[in-house]
Structures are given as structure tokens and as C-alpha cells.
Coordinates of C-alpha atoms in Angstrom, one line a residue:
M11 CA 0.0 0.0 0.0
K12 CA 3.0 2.3 0.5
A13 CA 3.7 2.3 -3.3
F14 CA 0.0 2.9 -4.0
R15 CA -0.1 5.9 -1.6
D16 CA 3.1 7.3 -3.0
E17 CA 1.9 7.1 -6.6
L18 CA -1.5 8.5 -5.7
K19 CA 0.2 11.5 -4.0
H20 CA 2.2 12.1 -7.2
L21 CA -0.9 11.8 -9.4
L22 CA -2.7 14.5 -7.4
S23 CA 0.4 16.7 -6.9
G24 CA 0.2 18.4 -10.3
N25 CA 3.8 17.5 -11.2
G26 CA 2.8 15.3 -14.1
M27 CA -0.1 14.8 -16.4
P28 CA -3.4 15.5 -14.4
Y29 CA -4.8 12.1 -15.5
E30 CA -7.6 12.3 -13.0
K31 CA -9.0 15.3 -14.9
V32 CA -8.0 14.1 -18.4
S33 CA -9.8 10.8 -18.0
I34 CA -13.1 12.5 -17.0
M35 CA -12.7 15.0 -19.8
V36 CA -12.2 12.3 -22.4
S37 CA -15.2 10.4 -21.2
L38 CA -17.4 13.5 -21.3
V39 CA -16.1 14.6 -24.8
I40 CA -16.6 11.2 -26.3
T41 CA -20.1 10.5 -24.9
V42 CA -21.7 13.9 -24.9
I43 CA -20.1 16.2 -27.5
F44 CA -19.5 13.5 -30.1
S45 CA -23.0 12.1 -29.7
V46 CA -24.4 15.5 -30.6
M47 CA -22.0 16.3 -33.4
L48 CA -22.4 12.9 -35.0
G49 CA -26.1 12.5 -34.4
L50 CA -27.2 12.3 -38.0
N51 CA -26.1 8.7 -38.6
Y52 CA -26.4 9.1 -42.3
A53 CA -25.2 11.5 -45.1
K54 CA -27.8 14.2 -45.5
D55 CA -28.0 16.7 -48.4
T56 CA -24.7 15.7 -49.9
P57 CA -23.8 18.6 -52.3
I58 CA -23.7 17.7 -56.0
T59 CA -23.4 19.8 -59.2
V60 CA -25.3 19.1 -62.4
I61 CA -23.9 19.8 -65.9
D62 CA -27.0 20.2 -67.9
L63 CA -26.1 20.4 -71.6
D64 CA -29.6 19.5 -72.7
N65 CA -31.3 22.4 -70.9
S66 CA -34.7 21.0 -71.7
H67 CA -38.0 20.7 -69.8
Y68 CA -37.2 17.1 -69.1
S69 CA -33.7 17.8 -67.8
H70 CA -35.2 20.6 -65.5
E71 CA -37.7 18.1 -64.2
L72 CA -34.9 15.6 -63.6
I73 CA -32.9 18.2 -61.7
D74 CA -35.9 19.0 -59.5
Y75 CA -36.3 15.3 -58.9
L76 CA -32.7 15.0 -57.8
N77 CA -33.0 17.9 -55.5
N78 CA -36.1 16.4 -53.8
S79 CA -34.0 13.6 -52.4
Q80 CA -33.1 14.0 -48.7
L81 CA -29.7 12.4 -49.3
I82 CA -28.4 14.8 -52.0
S83 CA -28.7 18.5 -52.7
V84 CA -28.1 20.2 -56.1
T85 CA -26.0 23.2 -55.2
A86 CA -25.2 24.3 -58.7
V87 CA -26.3 23.8 -62.3
V88 CA -23.9 24.5 -65.2
N89 CA -25.3 24.7 -68.8
T90 CA -21.9 24.7 -70.5
P91 CA -19.2 22.0 -70.8
A92 CA -17.0 22.0 -67.7
E93 CA -14.3 19.8 -66.1
P94 CA -15.9 17.8 -63.4
N95 CA -12.8 17.8 -61.2
E96 CA -12.8 21.6 -61.1
L97 CA -16.3 21.6 -59.8
M98 CA -15.2 19.5 -56.8
Y99 CA -12.5 21.8 -55.5
R100 CA -13.0 23.1 -51.9
D101 CA -15.5 20.2 -51.3
K102 CA -18.2 22.1 -53.3
A103 CA -19.5 18.9 -54.8
Y104 CA -19.0 15.2 -54.0
A105 CA -20.5 14.2 -57.3
V106 CA -21.1 15.8 -60.7
V107 CA -24.2 14.6 -62.7
Y108 CA -23.8 15.0 -66.5
L109 CA -27.0 15.4 -68.5
P110 CA -25.9 15.2 -72.2
Q111 CA -27.4 17.1 -75.1
G112 CA -30.3 15.3 -76.7
L113 CA -31.3 13.6 -73.4
E114 CA -35.0 14.7 -73.7
K115 CA -35.2 13.6 -77.4
N116 CA -33.7 10.2 -76.8
H117 CA -35.9 9.6 -73.7
Y118 CA -39.2 10.4 -75.5
N119 CA -38.2 8.5 -78.6
G120 CA -37.7 5.4 -76.4
E121 CA -34.0 5.3 -77.2
R122 CA -31.2 4.8 -74.7
A123 CA -30.6 7.9 -72.6
D124 CA -27.4 7.7 -70.6
I125 CA -26.8 10.0 -67.6
G126 CA -23.2 10.3 -66.5
V127 CA -22.0 10.8 -62.9
F128 CA -18.5 11.6 -61.7
Y129 CA -17.8 10.7 -58.1
D130 CA -15.2 12.4 -55.9
N131 CA -13.6 9.3 -54.5
T132 CA -11.3 11.1 -52.0
S133 CA -13.7 10.0 -49.4
S134 CA -15.6 6.9 -50.5
S135 CA -17.6 6.7 -47.2
A136 CA -19.1 10.2 -48.0
L137 CA -20.5 8.8 -51.3
S138 CA -22.7 6.0 -49.9
G139 CA -25.8 8.3 -49.7
V140 CA -25.2 9.8 -53.2
R141 CA -24.8 6.4 -54.9
E142 CA -27.9 5.1 -53.1
A143 CA -30.0 8.1 -54.0
L144 CA -28.9 8.2 -57.7
N145 CA -29.6 4.4 -58.2
E146 CA -33.1 4.8 -56.7
I147 CA -33.8 7.8 -58.8
I148 CA -32.8 6.1 -62.0
A149 CA -35.0 3.1 -61.1
D150 CA -37.9 5.5 -60.5
L151 CA -37.3 7.2 -63.9
N152 CA -37.6 3.9 -65.6
N153 CA -40.9 3.2 -64.0
P154 CA -43.7 5.1 -65.7
S155 CA -46.0 5.0 -62.7
I156 CA -43.6 7.2 -60.7
G157 CA -40.6 9.3 -61.6
T158 CA -41.3 12.2 -63.9
G159 CA -44.8 10.8 -64.6
D160 CA -44.4 10.2 -68.4
T161 CA -45.4 7.0 -70.1
I162 CA -42.0 6.0 -71.4
R163 CA -40.7 2.8 -69.8
G164 CA -37.0 2.1 -69.4
G165 CA -34.1 3.5 -71.5
T166 CA -32.3 5.6 -68.8
M167 CA -29.0 4.3 -67.7
L168 CA -26.5 5.6 -65.2
V169 CA -22.9 5.6 -66.3
S170 CA -20.5 6.3 -63.5
R171 CA -16.8 7.1 -63.1
S172 CA -14.7 7.6 -59.9
L173 CA -12.2 10.4 -59.9
F174 CA -9.0 10.9 -57.9
N175 CA -9.0 7.5 -56.3
P176 CA -10.7 5.0 -58.7
A177 CA -9.1 1.9 -57.1
E178 CA -10.1 3.2 -53.6
S179 CA -6.5 2.8 -52.5
A180 CA -5.9 3.3 -48.7
S181 CA -2.7 5.3 -49.6
N182 CA -4.9 7.9 -51.2
G183 CA -7.2 8.1 -48.2
E184 CA -6.9 6.7 -44.7
V185 CA -3.1 6.2 -44.7
T186 CA -2.4 9.8 -45.7
G187 CA -4.9 11.0 -43.1
F188 CA -3.2 9.0 -40.4
L189 CA 0.3 10.2 -41.5
I190 CA -0.8 13.8 -41.0
F191 CA -2.7 13.2 -37.8
F192 CA 0.0 11.2 -35.9
S193 CA 2.7 13.5 -37.2
S194 CA 0.8 16.5 -35.9
M195 CA 0.0 14.8 -32.6
F196 CA 3.6 14.0 -31.8
F197 CA 4.7 17.5 -33.0
A198 CA 2.2 18.9 -30.4
F199 CA 3.7 16.6 -27.7
A200 CA 7.1 18.0 -28.5
T201 CA 6.2 21.7 -28.4
L202 CA 3.4 21.9 -25.8
G203 CA 5.8 21.9 -22.9
M204 CA 8.2 24.6 -24.4
V205 CA 7.1 27.5 -22.2
P206 CA 6.8 25.4 -18.9
R207 CA 10.3 24.0 -19.7
L208 CA 11.8 27.5 -20.3
R209 CA 10.1 28.6 -17.1
Q210 CA 11.8 25.8 -15.1
E211 CA 15.2 26.5 -16.7
G212 CA 14.9 30.2 -15.9
K213 CA 15.2 31.1 -19.6
L214 CA 11.6 32.4 -20.0
D215 CA 12.5 35.5 -17.9
L216 CA 15.2 36.3 -20.3
H217 CA 12.7 36.3 -23.2
F218 CA 10.5 38.7 -21.3
K219 CA 13.4 40.9 -20.4
V220 CA 15.0 41.4 -23.8
G221 CA 13.0 39.3 -26.3
T222 CA 9.8 39.4 -28.3
A223 CA 7.2 36.9 -29.3
Y224 CA 9.2 36.2 -32.5
D225 CA 11.9 34.6 -30.3
L226 CA 9.5 31.9 -29.2
I227 CA 8.5 31.3 -32.9
E228 CA 12.2 30.9 -33.6
R229 CA 12.3 28.1 -31.0
I230 CA 9.5 26.3 -32.9
L231 CA 11.4 26.2 -36.2
P232 CA 13.7 23.2 -35.5
Y233 CA 10.6 21.1 -34.7
C234 CA 8.9 22.5 -37.8
A235 CA 11.8 21.4 -40.0
C236 CA 11.7 17.9 -38.5
W237 CA 8.0 17.7 -39.2
L238 CA 8.4 18.8 -42.9
I239 CA 11.2 16.4 -43.5
A240 CA 9.3 13.5 -41.9
N241 CA 6.2 14.5 -44.0
F242 CA 8.2 14.4 -47.2
I243 CA 9.7 11.0 -46.3
G244 CA 6.2 9.7 -45.6
L245 CA 4.9 10.8 -48.9
V246 CA 7.9 9.3 -50.7
V247 CA 7.3 6.0 -49.0
L248 CA 3.6 6.2 -50.0
R249 CA 4.5 7.0 -53.6
F250 CA 7.0 4.1 -54.1
W251 CA 5.8 1.6 -51.5
G252 CA 2.1 2.3 -51.8
D253 CA 0.3 3.9 -54.7
I254 CA -0.6 7.5 -53.6
N255 CA -1.6 9.7 -56.5
F256 CA 0.1 13.1 -55.9
S257 CA -1.7 15.3 -58.5
G258 CA -0.8 18.8 -57.3
N259 CA 2.1 21.1 -57.4
I260 CA 4.8 20.0 -54.9
I261 CA 6.0 23.6 -54.3
L262 CA 2.5 24.9 -53.5
Y263 CA 2.0 21.9 -51.2
F264 CA 5.1 22.4 -49.1
A265 CA 4.5 26.2 -49.0
V266 CA 1.1 25.5 -47.4
Q267 CA 2.6 22.8 -45.2
T268 CA 5.2 25.3 -43.9
L269 CA 2.4 27.8 -43.0
Y270 CA 0.4 25.0 -41.4
I271 CA 3.2 23.6 -39.1
I272 CA 4.3 27.1 -37.9
M273 CA 0.7 27.9 -37.1
L274 CA 0.3 24.5 -35.3
G275 CA 3.4 25.3 -33.3
M276 CA 1.9 28.7 -32.2
V277 CA -1.3 26.9 -31.2
S278 CA 0.7 24.3 -29.3
V279 CA 2.9 26.7 -27.4
F280 CA -0.2 28.9 -26.6
M281 CA -2.2 26.0 -25.3
G282 CA 0.7 24.7 -23.1
W283 CA 1.7 28.2 -21.8
S284 CA 0.0 28.1 -18.4
A285 CA 0.8 24.5 -17.5
A286 CA 2.9 23.9 -14.3
N287 CA 5.3 21.6 -16.1
P288 CA 5.9 20.0 -19.5
G289 CA 4.2 16.8 -18.4
A290 CA 1.0 18.6 -17.5
A291 CA 1.2 20.5 -20.8
S292 CA 1.3 17.4 -22.9
S293 CA -2.2 16.4 -21.8
R294 CA -3.6 19.4 -23.5
M295 CA -3.0 17.9 -27.0
I296 CA -6.4 16.4 -26.8
L297 CA -8.0 19.9 -26.9
F298 CA -6.9 20.9 -30.4
V299 CA -5.4 17.9 -32.5
P300 CA -7.9 15.0 -32.4
G301 CA -10.9 17.3 -33.1
G302 CA -9.5 18.2 -36.5
F303 CA -9.0 14.6 -37.5
I304 CA -12.5 13.6 -36.4
F305 CA -14.4 16.6 -37.7
G306 CA -12.1 17.6 -40.6
G307 CA -13.4 15.0 -43.0
Y308 CA -11.1 12.0 -42.4
G309 CA -12.5 10.5 -39.2
V310 CA -16.1 11.0 -40.2
P311 CA -17.5 12.2 -43.6
M312 CA -18.4 15.9 -43.5
T313 CA -21.8 15.0 -45.0
M314 CA -22.7 13.1 -41.8
M315 CA -22.4 16.2 -39.6
P316 CA -24.9 18.9 -38.9
D317 CA -24.4 22.2 -40.6
W318 CA -23.3 24.0 -37.4
V319 CA -20.4 21.5 -37.0
H320 CA -19.1 22.7 -40.3
W321 CA -18.5 26.1 -38.7
I322 CA -17.2 24.9 -35.4
N323 CA -14.6 22.6 -36.9
Q324 CA -12.8 25.6 -38.5
I325 CA -11.2 26.2 -35.1
F326 CA -9.1 23.0 -35.3
P327 CA -5.8 23.3 -37.2
L328 CA -6.1 19.9 -38.8
T329 CA -9.4 20.8 -40.5
W330 CA -7.4 23.3 -42.7
E331 CA -4.6 20.8 -43.3
F332 CA -7.0 18.2 -44.6
K333 CA -8.7 20.7 -46.9
F334 CA -5.3 21.3 -48.6
I335 CA -4.6 17.6 -48.7
R336 CA -7.8 16.8 -50.5
D337 CA -7.5 19.8 -53.0
I338 CA -3.8 19.9 -53.7
V339 CA -2.6 16.4 -53.3
F340 CA -5.6 14.3 -54.5
R341 CA -7.5 16.7 -56.8
G342 CA -4.6 18.5 -58.3
A343 CA -5.8 22.0 -57.5
G344 CA -3.5 24.9 -58.4
F345 CA -2.9 28.1 -56.5
F346 CA -5.9 30.0 -58.0
D347 CA -8.2 26.9 -57.6
C348 CA -7.7 27.0 -53.8
A349 CA -6.9 30.7 -53.5
V350 CA -10.1 31.3 -51.4
T351 CA -9.2 28.6 -49.0
I352 CA -5.6 29.9 -48.7
G353 CA -7.0 33.4 -48.0
Q354 CA -9.2 32.1 -45.3
F355 CA -6.3 30.1 -43.9
L356 CA -4.1 33.3 -43.7
I357 CA -6.9 35.0 -41.8
Y358 CA -7.0 32.1 -39.4
I359 CA -3.2 32.3 -39.0
T360 CA -3.4 36.0 -38.3
I361 CA -6.0 35.4 -35.5
I362 CA -3.7 32.8 -34.0
W363 CA -0.7 35.2 -34.2
I364 CA -2.7 38.0 -32.5
L365 CA -3.7 35.7 -29.6
F366 CA -0.1 34.4 -29.3
S367 CA 1.6 37.9 -29.4
R368 CA -1.0 39.3 -27.0
K369 CA -0.3 36.5 -24.6
F370 CA 3.4 37.2 -24.7
D371 CA 2.9 40.9 -24.3
K372 CA 0.7 40.4 -21.3
E373 CA 3.2 38.1 -19.6
Q374 CA 6.0 40.5 -20.5
I375 CA 4.2 43.4 -18.9
A376 CA 3.5 41.3 -15.8
Y377 CA 7.1 40.3 -15.5
G378 CA 8.2 44.0 -15.8
E379 CA 5.9 45.0 -13.0
I380 CA 7.3 42.2 -10.8
A381 CA 10.9 43.1 -11.6
E382 CA 10.3 46.7 -10.6

């Protein structure tokens, strides 16, 4: 019992990870918050885009019929030829339905009337509702008693094609997601305890005395370099050992990665700032890393979350990282294709920097008052 009492005393002393608090926090987060955020249990109103080259009364009826499904939502209709992959950038559409010219004529002449559909296979689990809805709608169209209500039986066929990851390779999905998630998690472990460590070593006072917030950013850079090198090695392994399809610009990708990891470093140092020691700081990783994996589109499809979650998940750094992974790596988006997302990301980084620098300035002022 002596060993038990000694370890219990250490657990409650605050000199290490406050597991008694972390265990309860994890239990509450998993059971309460996740139950609310993941309460839909199915993909609802998955956004799709329609390329309507027929632009006829029949095609308009068909679009309305698609939009009436609770599983899909027609968010845009294009009446000119367009590249389906470009319509999927920034998660604007998970599928593109193609209505060819002459669709109405072929349908009413009793001839074969093919409808094309392009699936965004970067997240196959997000497409289950879309595939189910489209197959049901095509079956209804070929039944004259329902569907659009005409008397033509049969003739409408759905021709599908999967983009970006047609073979549903794990390297182009789950493995890449786990690579980024675990790399970010251990990066957070390495940097969360920076300020508590500097405080214990007596070096934090020197920063407050003659330094600026930029000096703390400078301390993050070696960890950032390690993360970038490890990320590059991981992608090389997936390219030659696996079958990852890197479709984007490598320079654009690593430019965004550099911004991401510096930003994650600022968040990590900020979150661990007030911890009593590095061990206690490490437990705070759960507050900002796992949420981005779960609600950023890899852990759970975005289409299975309520609309309000799509706003809340923007506070997690990994949410932004996964947006760039899907667009640049898998979909091959260029700078101008994801310029809006990059602009939003820069605003996010600016907010993080303001919070970080204000925290430093506040602590620096408090140190000056104590020194006087």
C-alpha cells in the first residue's frame, strides 16, 4: 500500500499529467459532445453539381427530382461544358451529374438515354448516400407510374466514373490522413511543454526581459523542420511503396505545409503556456489535435455532420490541413483553384498570431511589474 499511496500522491500533486482530470474530460467529450455532433447517422444533403447540356424541360424536371431527395442537394447547375474535377474543389460537390445534349429527345423516342455521374472518391464513405440516391432515382425514372410521370418505360442508364482514387486505395485516403494526424499529434507533444520548460530552466524571464514573441517562434522552427522532412519522407514511401496519386504542385503543397506547421506550433505553445510543467502541458494535446481529425473529413465524412459543426470545426488546425490535402494532393488543384481557402487560412493564422503575441505581451508586462 505504500507504493499505492506514493503514486496517488504524485498523481494528485500536479507535477505530471493530471490524469484524474483528463480521464473524465475524455469520457465527457466522447459520450456527450461527439453524440451531438455525429447525431445524423447518415449522409444528408450531400452537395452535387449538375452539368445540364440538354437544358430542356425534361432535364429541368430531372434536376428537381434529384433535389427532392433528402440524401443529396443540387448546389449548382452548369449549362456549358466543364471539367468535373474543377467543380469538386473546396468540397463544393461530392459528385457531378452529367446530362448530355439530346437527353429529352432520346428519352421520348424510347432510345437509350445515358446519364453520366462523376464521383469524388477522395472519401468513399461520403458517397454512400449519393450512390444510393442516384440508383433509386434512375430506377424510378424507368418506372412510368412514378418518376417524372411520363409513359415512357426504361431506357435511362447511369454511367459512373470515380475520380482521384478510382481503385479506392488506402494510400490515397486513410493512410495519408493517419500520417498527417499522428505527425501533428507528436509535434504537439514536442512543443506543448516549451514554455513550462523554459520557465523551469529560468530562460523564460530572459525572453520577457530582452526578447519578443518572435523569439518563441524561432524556437519552434527546428521542430517544424523535422515535421516537414518527416512529412516528405512519408509521402515518398507512400509514392513508391504504396500507390498514392500526388496530383498537385509540390512547391505549392510544401509552401502551405510550412504555414500549417508554424501555425500549429503557435497553437501548441499557446495551449501549453500556463501549464505547471511539461508533463502537465502534454495532456492538452487532446484539446486541439484530435478534433481536426474527427471533424475535418477524415475520421467521419463531413456530410454526416450537422451544418453547425461545419462552422465549429474551423477552429481546429487539422481541419485546414485536410482541406489542402484533398485539394492539392488528391484533386490536383492549383494556387488559383484554392486561393479562397488559402486566403481564409491566412486570416486564421493572423488570428492565432494576434492571440499568441498578446499572450506574450501580457506576460512580459506582468514580468516587468514584478521586476520593478
